[in-house]
GROMACS .gro file of C-alpha atoms in nm:
model
  380
    1UNK     CA    1  -3.278   9.375  -4.886
    2UNK     CA    2  -3.103   9.531  -4.588
    3UNK     CA    3  -3.433   9.599  -4.425
    4UNK     CA    4  -3.531   9.237  -4.485
    5UNK     CA    5  -3.220   9.101  -4.317
    6UNK     CA    6  -3.257   9.332  -4.019
    7UNK     CA    7  -3.613   9.220  -3.978
    8UNK     CA    8  -3.516   8.850  -4.022
    9UNK     CA    9  -3.226   8.858  -3.775
   10UNK     CA   10  -3.407   9.054  -3.511
   11UNK     CA   11  -3.473   8.845  -3.194
   12UNK     CA   12  -3.681   8.908  -2.894
   13UNK     CA   13  -3.525   8.895  -2.548
   14UNK     CA   14  -3.672   8.552  -2.473
   15UNK     CA   15  -3.543   8.415  -2.805
   16UNK     CA   16  -3.192   8.543  -2.735
   17UNK     CA   17  -3.199   8.372  -2.393
   18UNK     CA   18  -3.312   8.047  -2.550
   19UNK     CA   19  -3.033   8.064  -2.808
   20UNK     CA   20  -2.777   8.131  -2.536
   21UNK     CA   21  -2.903   7.837  -2.327
   22UNK     CA   22  -2.886   7.609  -2.631
   23UNK     CA   23  -2.527   7.713  -2.704
   24UNK     CA   24  -2.426   7.654  -2.342
   25UNK     CA   25  -2.592   7.311  -2.344
   26UNK     CA   26  -2.403   7.211  -2.661
   27UNK     CA   27  -2.075   7.325  -2.510
   28UNK     CA   28  -2.143   7.121  -2.194
   29UNK     CA   29  -2.221   6.810  -2.399
   30UNK     CA   30  -1.900   6.850  -2.596
   31UNK     CA   31  -1.694   6.906  -2.282
   32UNK     CA   32  -1.855   6.625  -2.074
   33UNK     CA   33  -1.611   6.345  -2.179
   34UNK     CA   34  -1.321   6.560  -2.072
   35UNK     CA   35  -1.479   6.669  -1.745
   36UNK     CA   36  -1.602   6.321  -1.640
   37UNK     CA   37  -1.256   6.176  -1.550
   38UNK     CA   38  -1.196   6.483  -1.334
   39UNK     CA   39  -1.521   6.432  -1.148
   40UNK     CA   40  -1.487   6.055  -1.116
   41UNK     CA   41  -1.120   5.954  -1.140
   42UNK     CA   42  -1.076   5.597  -1.270
   43UNK     CA   43  -0.823   5.367  -1.105
   44UNK     CA   44  -0.566   5.236  -1.348
   45UNK     CA   45  -0.525   4.855  -1.359
   46UNK     CA   46  -0.227   4.688  -1.508
   47UNK     CA   47  -0.284   4.310  -1.524
   48UNK     CA   48   0.086   4.230  -1.516
   49UNK     CA   49   0.124   4.450  -1.207
   50UNK     CA   50  -0.172   4.271  -1.050
   51UNK     CA   51  -0.009   3.932  -1.113
   52UNK     CA   52   0.316   4.051  -0.959
   53UNK     CA   53   0.131   4.173  -0.651
   54UNK     CA   54  -0.043   3.837  -0.613
   55UNK     CA   55   0.285   3.649  -0.657
   56UNK     CA   56   0.454   3.872  -0.401
   57UNK     CA   57   0.169   3.810  -0.156
   58UNK     CA   58   0.191   3.431  -0.200
   59UNK     CA   59   0.567   3.445  -0.154
   60UNK     CA   60   0.524   3.637   0.170
   61UNK     CA   61   0.265   3.385   0.290
   62UNK     CA   62   0.489   3.091   0.209
   63UNK     CA   63   0.788   3.251   0.377
   64UNK     CA   64   0.580   3.327   0.683
   65UNK     CA   65   0.458   2.967   0.696
   66UNK     CA   66   0.811   2.833   0.649
   67UNK     CA   67   0.949   3.065   0.914
   68UNK     CA   68   0.705   2.925   1.170
   69UNK     CA   69   0.767   2.563   1.070
   70UNK     CA   70   1.042   2.329   1.180
   71UNK     CA   71   1.142   2.163   0.854
   72UNK     CA   72   1.253   1.801   0.855
   73UNK     CA   73   1.376   1.536   0.611
   74UNK     CA   74   1.086   1.351   0.450
   75UNK     CA   75   1.009   1.095   0.180
   76UNK     CA   76   0.746   1.244  -0.056
   77UNK     CA   77   0.617   0.893  -0.129
   78UNK     CA   78   0.553   0.809   0.237
   79UNK     CA   79   0.460   1.133   0.412
   80UNK     CA   80   0.098   1.170   0.525
   81UNK     CA   81  -0.132   1.471   0.547
   82UNK     CA   82  -0.027   1.567   0.898
   83UNK     CA   83   0.338   1.564   0.794
   84UNK     CA   84   0.267   1.782   0.491
   85UNK     CA   85   0.090   2.038   0.705
   86UNK     CA   86   0.380   2.032   0.952
   87UNK     CA   87   0.600   2.130   0.657
   88UNK     CA   88   0.387   2.439   0.601
   89UNK     CA   89   0.143   2.324   0.331
   90UNK     CA   90  -0.217   2.432   0.368
   91UNK     CA   91  -0.482   2.166   0.420
   92UNK     CA   92  -0.607   2.222   0.064
   93UNK     CA   93  -0.262   2.184  -0.095
   94UNK     CA   94  -0.188   1.879   0.124
   95UNK     CA   95  -0.509   1.710   0.004
   96UNK     CA   96  -0.424   1.796  -0.357
   97UNK     CA   97  -0.078   1.648  -0.303
   98UNK     CA   98  -0.214   1.318  -0.166
   99UNK     CA   99  -0.474   1.291  -0.442
  100UNK     CA  100  -0.204   1.344  -0.703
  101UNK     CA  101   0.010   1.069  -0.549
  102UNK     CA  102  -0.283   0.825  -0.534
  103UNK     CA  103  -0.371   0.893  -0.897
  104UNK     CA  104  -0.025   0.901  -1.058
  105UNK     CA  105   0.183   0.688  -0.820
  106UNK     CA  106   0.514   0.753  -0.647
  107UNK     CA  107   0.738   1.049  -0.725
  108UNK     CA  108   1.051   0.941  -0.913
  109UNK     CA  109   1.243   1.271  -0.883
  110UNK     CA  110   1.230   1.571  -0.652
  111UNK     CA  111   1.121   1.796  -0.940
  112UNK     CA  112   0.805   1.587  -0.986
  113UNK     CA  113   0.658   1.759  -0.678
  114UNK     CA  114   0.624   2.080  -0.881
  115UNK     CA  115   0.359   1.904  -1.091
  116UNK     CA  116   0.123   1.918  -0.792
  117UNK     CA  117  -0.115   2.212  -0.826
  118UNK     CA  118  -0.041   2.465  -0.555
  119UNK     CA  119   0.315   2.340  -0.496
  120UNK     CA  120   0.485   2.664  -0.607
  121UNK     CA  121   0.844   2.713  -0.713
  122UNK     CA  122   0.915   2.911  -0.398
  123UNK     CA  123   0.777   2.632  -0.178
  124UNK     CA  124   0.978   2.373  -0.371
  125UNK     CA  125   1.301   2.572  -0.327
  126UNK     CA  126   1.229   2.594   0.047
  127UNK     CA  127   1.170   2.220   0.089
  128UNK     CA  128   1.408   2.080  -0.174
  129UNK     CA  129   1.704   2.027   0.067
  130UNK     CA  130   1.479   1.817   0.294
  131UNK     CA  131   1.334   1.589   0.022
  132UNK     CA  132   1.472   1.237   0.033
  133UNK     CA  133   1.320   0.980  -0.202
  134UNK     CA  134   1.387   0.630  -0.075
  135UNK     CA  135   1.532   0.400  -0.340
  136UNK     CA  136   1.293   0.134  -0.467
  137UNK     CA  137   1.370  -0.215  -0.351
  138UNK     CA  138   1.506  -0.439  -0.622
  139UNK     CA  139   1.303  -0.745  -0.708
  140UNK     CA  140   1.452  -1.062  -0.573
  141UNK     CA  141   1.491  -1.362  -0.799
  142UNK     CA  142   1.207  -1.537  -0.611
  143UNK     CA  143   0.976  -1.240  -0.673
  144UNK     CA  144   1.062  -1.240  -1.044
  145UNK     CA  145   0.984  -1.611  -1.069
  146UNK     CA  146   0.659  -1.561  -0.877
  147UNK     CA  147   0.557  -1.268  -1.100
  148UNK     CA  148   0.627  -1.464  -1.418
  149UNK     CA  149   0.442  -1.774  -1.298
  150UNK     CA  150   0.113  -1.785  -1.488
  151UNK     CA  151  -0.103  -1.913  -1.206
  152UNK     CA  152   0.038  -2.132  -0.930
  153UNK     CA  153   0.282  -2.042  -0.651
  154UNK     CA  154   0.394  -2.380  -0.514
  155UNK     CA  155   0.677  -2.471  -0.279
  156UNK     CA  156   0.828  -2.814  -0.226
  157UNK     CA  157   0.563  -3.054  -0.092
  158UNK     CA  158   0.475  -3.419  -0.047
  159UNK     CA  159   0.126  -3.496  -0.187
  160UNK     CA  160   0.089  -3.767   0.079
  161UNK     CA  161   0.116  -3.523   0.371
  162UNK     CA  162   0.029  -3.180   0.231
  163UNK     CA  163  -0.273  -3.001   0.381
  164UNK     CA  164  -0.567  -2.876   0.179
  165UNK     CA  165  -0.503  -2.517   0.291
  166UNK     CA  166  -0.149  -2.537   0.154
  167UNK     CA  167  -0.274  -2.662  -0.183
  168UNK     CA  168  -0.520  -2.374  -0.201
  169UNK     CA  169  -0.234  -2.143  -0.104
  170UNK     CA  170  -0.042  -2.270  -0.407
  171UNK     CA  171  -0.323  -2.132  -0.625
  172UNK     CA  172  -0.522  -2.452  -0.682
  173UNK     CA  173  -0.899  -2.432  -0.664
  174UNK     CA  174  -1.091  -2.570  -0.366
  175UNK     CA  175  -1.224  -2.848  -0.591
  176UNK     CA  176  -0.880  -2.967  -0.706
  177UNK     CA  177  -0.737  -2.948  -0.352
  178UNK     CA  178  -1.030  -3.154  -0.220
  179UNK     CA  179  -0.983  -3.414  -0.496
  180UNK     CA  180  -0.615  -3.461  -0.404
  181UNK     CA  181  -0.700  -3.513  -0.037
  182UNK     CA  182  -0.995  -3.745  -0.120
  183UNK     CA  183  -0.781  -3.955  -0.354
  184UNK     CA  184  -0.519  -3.994  -0.083
  185UNK     CA  185  -0.774  -4.096   0.181
  186UNK     CA  186  -0.985  -4.330  -0.034
  187UNK     CA  187  -0.748  -4.475  -0.296
  188UNK     CA  188  -0.416  -4.466  -0.111
  189UNK     CA  189  -0.084  -4.287  -0.115
  190UNK     CA  190   0.079  -4.139  -0.422
  191UNK     CA  191   0.372  -4.363  -0.511
  192UNK     CA  192   0.509  -4.133  -0.779
  193UNK     CA  193   0.438  -3.776  -0.889
  194UNK     CA  194   0.279  -3.895  -1.215
  195UNK     CA  195  -0.005  -4.043  -1.006
  196UNK     CA  196  -0.146  -3.690  -0.978
  197UNK     CA  197  -0.229  -3.706  -1.349
  198UNK     CA  198  -0.500  -3.955  -1.257
  199UNK     CA  199  -0.702  -3.669  -1.108
  200UNK     CA  200  -0.934  -3.554  -1.388
  201UNK     CA  201  -0.975  -3.212  -1.226
  202UNK     CA  202  -0.601  -3.131  -1.236
  203UNK     CA  203  -0.514  -2.977  -1.573
  204UNK     CA  204  -0.192  -3.060  -1.758
  205UNK     CA  205  -0.065  -2.702  -1.720
  206UNK     CA  206  -0.124  -2.709  -1.343
  207UNK     CA  207   0.050  -3.045  -1.315
  208UNK     CA  208   0.352  -2.915  -1.507
  209UNK     CA  209   0.381  -2.622  -1.264
  210UNK     CA  210   0.356  -2.853  -0.961
  211UNK     CA  211   0.574  -3.139  -1.088
  212UNK     CA  212   0.912  -2.985  -1.011
  213UNK     CA  213   0.804  -2.913  -0.651
  214UNK     CA  214   0.677  -3.263  -0.571
  215UNK     CA  215   0.897  -3.472  -0.341
  216UNK     CA  216   0.748  -3.801  -0.227
  217UNK     CA  217   0.915  -3.943   0.083
  218UNK     CA  218   0.948  -4.323   0.068
  219UNK     CA  219   0.800  -4.529   0.347
  220UNK     CA  220   1.063  -4.655   0.595
  221UNK     CA  221   1.166  -5.019   0.548
  222UNK     CA  222   1.113  -5.231   0.856
  223UNK     CA  223   1.407  -5.438   0.976
  224UNK     CA  224   1.369  -5.800   1.095
  225UNK     CA  225   1.396  -5.686   1.458
  226UNK     CA  226   1.122  -5.427   1.403
  227UNK     CA  227   0.892  -5.688   1.247
  228UNK     CA  228   0.953  -5.926   1.538
  229UNK     CA  229   0.893  -5.645   1.786
  230UNK     CA  230   0.563  -5.559   1.619
  231UNK     CA  231   0.452  -5.921   1.622
  232UNK     CA  232   0.522  -5.948   1.995
  233UNK     CA  233   0.339  -5.622   2.067
  234UNK     CA  234   0.014  -5.751   1.905
  235UNK     CA  235  -0.259  -5.531   2.052
  236UNK     CA  236  -0.008  -5.262   2.147
  237UNK     CA  237   0.084  -5.189   1.786
  238UNK     CA  238   0.142  -4.827   1.691
  239UNK     CA  239  -0.128  -4.679   1.465
  240UNK     CA  240  -0.036  -4.659   1.095
  241UNK     CA  241  -0.046  -4.280   1.103
  242UNK     CA  242   0.258  -4.276   1.332
  243UNK     CA  243   0.468  -4.553   1.172
  244UNK     CA  244   0.631  -4.323   0.918
  245UNK     CA  245   0.693  -4.036   1.162
  246UNK     CA  246   0.987  -4.012   1.398
  247UNK     CA  247   0.846  -3.888   1.724
  248UNK     CA  248   1.071  -3.620   1.868
  249UNK     CA  249   1.109  -3.566   2.239
  250UNK     CA  250   1.217  -3.205   2.178
  251UNK     CA  251   0.961  -2.934   2.254
  252UNK     CA  252   1.026  -2.580   2.130
  253UNK     CA  253   0.865  -2.249   2.217
  254UNK     CA  254   0.800  -2.101   1.872
  255UNK     CA  255   0.868  -1.745   1.990
  256UNK     CA  256   1.171  -1.805   2.210
  257UNK     CA  257   1.376  -2.081   2.043
  258UNK     CA  258   1.699  -1.968   1.877
  259UNK     CA  259   1.836  -2.091   1.545
  260UNK     CA  260   2.048  -2.361   1.710
  261UNK     CA  261   1.745  -2.501   1.894
  262UNK     CA  262   1.543  -2.516   1.570
  263UNK     CA  263   1.822  -2.722   1.414
  264UNK     CA  264   1.758  -2.997   1.669
  265UNK     CA  265   1.433  -3.078   1.489
  266UNK     CA  266   1.424  -3.333   1.212
  267UNK     CA  267   1.469  -3.177   0.867
  268UNK     CA  268   1.570  -2.831   0.996
  269UNK     CA  269   1.922  -2.731   0.896
  270UNK     CA  270   2.101  -2.396   0.940
  271UNK     CA  271   1.930  -2.241   0.635
  272UNK     CA  272   1.574  -2.321   0.742
  273UNK     CA  273   1.652  -2.235   1.106
  274UNK     CA  274   1.780  -1.889   1.014
  275UNK     CA  275   1.485  -1.829   0.783
  276UNK     CA  276   1.238  -1.921   1.058
  277UNK     CA  277   1.406  -1.689   1.310
  278UNK     CA  278   1.424  -1.397   1.063
  279UNK     CA  279   1.063  -1.444   0.954
  280UNK     CA  280   0.952  -1.456   1.319
  281UNK     CA  281   1.143  -1.134   1.397
  282UNK     CA  282   0.985  -0.954   1.101
  283UNK     CA  283   0.637  -1.063   1.210
  284UNK     CA  284   0.689  -0.972   1.573
  285UNK     CA  285   0.637  -1.332   1.677
  286UNK     CA  286   0.429  -1.628   1.557
  287UNK     CA  287   0.065  -1.597   1.660
  288UNK     CA  288   0.014  -1.972   1.600
  289UNK     CA  289   0.223  -2.278   1.526
  290UNK     CA  290   0.073  -2.291   1.175
  291UNK     CA  291   0.255  -1.970   1.084
  292UNK     CA  292   0.587  -2.153   1.096
  293UNK     CA  293   0.475  -2.325   0.773
  294UNK     CA  294   0.476  -1.984   0.597
  295UNK     CA  295   0.856  -1.966   0.624
  296UNK     CA  296   0.991  -1.928   0.272
  297UNK     CA  297   1.087  -2.260   0.112
  298UNK     CA  298   1.001  -2.478   0.414
  299UNK     CA  299   0.856  -2.804   0.273
  300UNK     CA  300   0.514  -2.893   0.405
  301UNK     CA  301   0.636  -3.246   0.476
  302UNK     CA  302   0.910  -3.106   0.700
  303UNK     CA  303   0.662  -2.884   0.880
  304UNK     CA  304   0.430  -3.180   0.941
  305UNK     CA  305   0.721  -3.371   1.095
  306UNK     CA  306   0.810  -3.094   1.342
  307UNK     CA  307   0.455  -2.974   1.417
  308UNK     CA  308   0.416  -3.194   1.725
  309UNK     CA  309   0.733  -3.046   1.875
  310UNK     CA  310   0.609  -2.687   1.856
  311UNK     CA  311   0.443  -2.501   2.140
  312UNK     CA  312   0.274  -2.160   2.099
  313UNK     CA  313   0.341  -1.852   2.311
  314UNK     CA  314   0.236  -1.484   2.300
  315UNK     CA  315   0.382  -1.268   2.023
  316UNK     CA  316   0.643  -1.018   2.143
  317UNK     CA  317   0.590  -0.715   1.917
  318UNK     CA  318   0.268  -0.548   1.798
  319UNK     CA  319   0.195  -0.284   1.537
  320UNK     CA  320   0.082   0.048   1.682
  321UNK     CA  321  -0.158   0.110   1.398
  322UNK     CA  322  -0.241   0.465   1.508
  323UNK     CA  323   0.121   0.579   1.547
  324UNK     CA  324   0.337   0.414   1.281
  325UNK     CA  325   0.404   0.584   0.948
  326UNK     CA  326   0.396   0.416   0.609
  327UNK     CA  327   0.767   0.334   0.615
  328UNK     CA  328   0.738   0.146   0.943
  329UNK     CA  329   0.420  -0.038   0.840
  330UNK     CA  330   0.582  -0.151   0.515
  331UNK     CA  331   0.842  -0.348   0.709
  332UNK     CA  332   0.581  -0.603   0.822
  333UNK     CA  333   0.579  -0.918   0.603
  334UNK     CA  334   0.200  -0.913   0.562
  335UNK     CA  335   0.187  -0.551   0.436
  336UNK     CA  336   0.478  -0.584   0.193
  337UNK     CA  337   0.437  -0.275  -0.031
  338UNK     CA  338   0.422   0.105  -0.015
  339UNK     CA  339   0.073   0.123  -0.164
  340UNK     CA  340  -0.092  -0.075   0.115
  341UNK     CA  341   0.104   0.109   0.386
  342UNK     CA  342   0.013   0.450   0.242
  343UNK     CA  343  -0.355   0.355   0.215
  344UNK     CA  344  -0.366   0.263   0.585
  345UNK     CA  345  -0.191   0.586   0.689
  346UNK     CA  346  -0.394   0.814   0.459
  347UNK     CA  347  -0.725   0.667   0.573
  348UNK     CA  348  -0.622   0.727   0.933
  349UNK     CA  349  -0.528   1.087   0.853
  350UNK     CA  350  -0.864   1.154   0.687
  351UNK     CA  351  -1.097   0.964   0.920
  352UNK     CA  352  -0.919   0.966   1.255
  353UNK     CA  353  -0.766   0.689   1.464
  354UNK     CA  354  -0.862   0.324   1.423
  355UNK     CA  355  -1.061   0.213   1.727
  356UNK     CA  356  -1.091  -0.158   1.643
  357UNK     CA  357  -1.036  -0.414   1.370
  358UNK     CA  358  -1.378  -0.321   1.232
  359UNK     CA  359  -1.247   0.027   1.146
  360UNK     CA  360  -0.977  -0.134   0.934
  361UNK     CA  361  -1.245  -0.325   0.743
  362UNK     CA  362  -1.388   0.012   0.634
  363UNK     CA  363  -1.081   0.057   0.415
  364UNK     CA  364  -1.236  -0.123   0.121
  365UNK     CA  365  -0.919  -0.191  -0.073
  366UNK     CA  366  -0.778  -0.403   0.211
  367UNK     CA  367  -0.865  -0.770   0.165
  368UNK     CA  368  -1.028  -0.972   0.440
  369UNK     CA  369  -0.735  -1.214   0.422
  370UNK     CA  370  -0.486  -0.934   0.496
  371UNK     CA  371  -0.698  -0.807   0.786
  372UNK     CA  372  -0.721  -1.160   0.927
  373UNK     CA  373  -0.342  -1.198   0.908
  374UNK     CA  374  -0.276  -0.862   1.071
  375UNK     CA  375  -0.543  -0.895   1.340
  376UNK     CA  376  -0.323  -1.061   1.609
  377UNK     CA  377  -0.053  -0.795   1.563
  378UNK     CA  378  -0.258  -0.477   1.584
  379UNK     CA  379  -0.252  -0.252   1.889
  380UNK     CA  380  -0.518   0.019   1.895
   0.00000   0.00000   0.00000
């Protein structure tokens, strides 16, 4: 048995070398996982540490931007892209800001700005002392009435003198306005407001909305002396169109006359005179005599009586469309609201200066009527 084991365990030199190599190879395989990190050290990554590093970098960037920026008081609901970038916002964040405002409307509170993606807490803390949200204007009683009116927007008028354009301005259709004028020219004057019910095209609901605003001026009664004077004149009689109108010798420059001068005209008292002057100042001057009729509450019949005393002149103040901000544009009576003013300013910021009225027509949300009204006042 001993001889057998000696013979069995006896190895040649080459076999012993092979066994040794195999043992070394096994040891290397077992040790490889431990040796590998020593040969190729792996960088440790802590995600929370990474986030802190990124936050610290952004903070440094924002502080650097703020340090090089002259901060100023601003209204977040009126500021444009250029103003945002002057405050230190990047072009990308400024665009995101404007898109957010267009989509969700005005900011109610300062803290709402933090809802804008990219508007970090650090940036908010830096700008917060300079944020000033302008209080919303309260609705006037006239605006509430106008908003609650189902369809028409009339003012006091005489159906015997009112113009077709005024009727359309009330909200009546072209067809109904034409029928009122045609009835007056072919059938005769309206003696009482109920005569408008004779027009088949005027609905009962429209009549009810107009009825309280209708004031029919009676024809003047001729005295005996006037009748005798007309009989003597014979061929020199005054045309019918002028019999009911008192011809005024007063002539007013619509852009220079003061409130006291306006009161010299028939039917214009202190209230209407002050309204005309204030409306003219807000416009920057009347571009035509017809604009006087747009004065709030001025009856069309009164306007028709004074029309022949009015003389046009150049307007005295224009809108610098490429310089004014949204707040300044909003002051003009034809622009009226923040939305329209911001649209004009934002389009200018994105597409460059307006070169002509045609550039303003490229802003699709602006109506042709608004552009027509603004046209005389724009300075490019």
